[in-house]
Amino acid sequence: MRLPAWGLPALDLRERRPAAVEQMDDPDCDLDALHRTYRGFGVVNPVVAGWQLTYRRWIRPLLDPARTVTVLDIGSGGGDRPRALARQARRDGFRVNITAIDPDARAHAWATARPAVPGLAFRRAASGDLVAAGERYDVVVSNHLLHHLDPAELDGLLADSERLAVRRAVHSDIRRSPTAYALFSAGAGLATPLFPGSFIRPDGLASIRRSYTPAELAAVLPPGWRVQTQLPWRNLAVWDAR
Ligand SMILES: C[S@@+](CC[C@H](N)C(=O)[O-])C[C@H]1O[C@@H](n2cnc3c(N)ncnc32)[C@H](O)[C@@H]1O
């Protein structure tokens, strides 16, 4: 299962590569490039992350026109995903109160410097901080977080999610595949002029190498969690309260 030549380096994606480095995770990475990357996520996430489908299948059925539903987005980064979710829910006639958390000061500063969106608050915090404070949310979500975590961090995030979610947790991530890698490499290469000097392409490719297949993810999820695949290349780790 090696990628064809077509100008791309041959790369074996049969095994997960958790050691592949994402430059934006480096606390000393170039701040301008990081900001360009956050800006680029606003364009890339809607194309690759499939949240329209995820929202319709897993979140909208839990929204209620008669009351405000609380949502927690864990690891919100530049914040484009919770912004889009707040706007989508409002367009559909629902009231949501979204809390978007990230412990990274750079992400928090970027997200809070953007124009405010009604019903959305950014906080600089980790999921464990909210558990310690006894907070609960109807729905807990994340995007592109699972592949970042080492085994202990993943267990911690999932345990936190169970404590924080009243009804459901949905962690959406990339599904590793040679086709996804080839298409992202080519697409992000062509789109490079849109994100000059950002980490979008190298970090996106590293993310795919770090990401799970459905079977790998299922093998590391604790009881009560399941993997739902979503076309074209998403894994969703889903937990529902009993
Ligand atoms: C790749 S970024 C994803 C950003 C954003 N969700 C997106 O899709 O563009 C992952 C983020 O998760 C944050 N993170 C990691 N563990 C976390 C935890 N336990 N609680 C909250 N944020 C966490 C990191 O600081 C990082 O900014």
Short mmCIF file of N, CA, C and O in Angstrom, two decimals, residues 36-47 78-81 84 87 110 195 200:
data_model
loop_
_atom_site.label_atom_id
_atom_site.label_comp_id
_atom_site.label_asym_id
_atom_site.label_seq_id
_atom_site.Cartn_x
_atom_site.Cartn_y
_atom_site.Cartn_z
N ARG A 36 -0.83 32.38 10.61
CA ARG A 36 -1.29 32.06 9.24
C ARG A 36 -1.94 30.69 9.21
O ARG A 36 -2.87 30.44 8.45
N THR A 37 -1.43 29.78 10.05
CA THR A 37 -2.01 28.43 10.11
C THR A 37 -3.41 28.48 10.72
O THR A 37 -4.34 27.87 10.20
N TYR A 38 -3.58 29.23 11.83
CA TYR A 38 -4.92 29.36 12.41
C TYR A 38 -5.88 29.93 11.38
O TYR A 38 -7.02 29.49 11.25
N ARG A 39 -5.40 30.96 10.64
CA ARG A 39 -6.27 31.57 9.62
C ARG A 39 -6.62 30.53 8.54
O ARG A 39 -7.77 30.42 8.14
N GLY A 40 -5.61 29.75 8.15
CA GLY A 40 -5.83 28.73 7.12
C GLY A 40 -6.82 27.65 7.54
O GLY A 40 -7.57 27.13 6.72
N PHE A 41 -6.85 27.34 8.85
CA PHE A 41 -7.80 26.32 9.32
C PHE A 41 -9.24 26.72 8.99
O PHE A 41 -10.08 25.86 8.75
N GLY A 42 -9.49 28.03 9.00
CA GLY A 42 -10.84 28.49 8.70
C GLY A 42 -11.26 28.11 7.29
O GLY A 42 -12.46 28.01 6.99
N VAL A 43 -10.28 27.91 6.40
CA VAL A 43 -10.57 27.51 5.02
C VAL A 43 -10.50 25.98 4.89
O VAL A 43 -11.34 25.35 4.25
N VAL A 44 -9.50 25.39 5.54
CA VAL A 44 -9.24 23.96 5.36
C VAL A 44 -10.27 23.10 6.11
O VAL A 44 -10.79 22.12 5.57
N ASN A 45 -10.59 23.47 7.35
CA ASN A 45 -11.50 22.64 8.14
C ASN A 45 -12.85 22.41 7.45
O ASN A 45 -13.33 21.28 7.40
N PRO A 46 -13.49 23.46 6.89
CA PRO A 46 -14.77 23.21 6.24
C PRO A 46 -14.66 22.25 5.06
O PRO A 46 -15.60 21.53 4.75
N VAL A 47 -13.48 22.21 4.42
CA VAL A 47 -13.31 21.33 3.26
C VAL A 47 -13.03 19.90 3.69
O VAL A 47 -13.60 18.95 3.15
N GLY A 78 -7.55 27.64 16.83
CA GLY A 78 -7.88 28.98 16.34
C GLY A 78 -9.35 29.33 16.47
O GLY A 78 -9.72 30.50 16.28
N GLY A 79 -10.20 28.34 16.73
CA GLY A 79 -11.59 28.63 17.07
C GLY A 79 -12.57 28.66 15.91
O GLY A 79 -13.75 28.98 16.11
N ASP A 80 -12.14 28.31 14.70
CA ASP A 80 -13.08 28.40 13.58
C ASP A 80 -14.21 27.39 13.70
O ASP A 80 -15.33 27.65 13.30
N ARG A 81 -13.94 26.19 14.27
CA ARG A 81 -14.98 25.16 14.37
C ARG A 81 -16.10 25.59 15.31
O ARG A 81 -17.26 25.53 14.92
N ALA A 84 -18.22 28.24 13.65
CA ALA A 84 -19.12 27.72 12.61
C ALA A 84 -20.30 26.98 13.25
O ALA A 84 -21.44 27.10 12.78
N ARG A 87 -22.85 29.47 14.59
CA ARG A 87 -23.63 30.08 13.49
C ARG A 87 -24.63 29.08 12.90
O ARG A 87 -25.77 29.42 12.62
N TRP A 110 -5.27 34.14 19.94
CA TRP A 110 -5.78 34.27 18.56
C TRP A 110 -7.30 34.23 18.55
O TRP A 110 -7.96 35.08 17.93
N PHE A 195 -2.27 30.02 1.57
CA PHE A 195 -1.75 30.03 2.96
C PHE A 195 -0.24 30.21 2.95
O PHE A 195 0.49 29.35 3.46
N ILE A 200 0.17 24.67 7.20
CA ILE A 200 -1.00 23.88 6.82
C ILE A 200 -0.60 22.58 6.13
O ILE A 200 -1.07 21.50 6.52
#
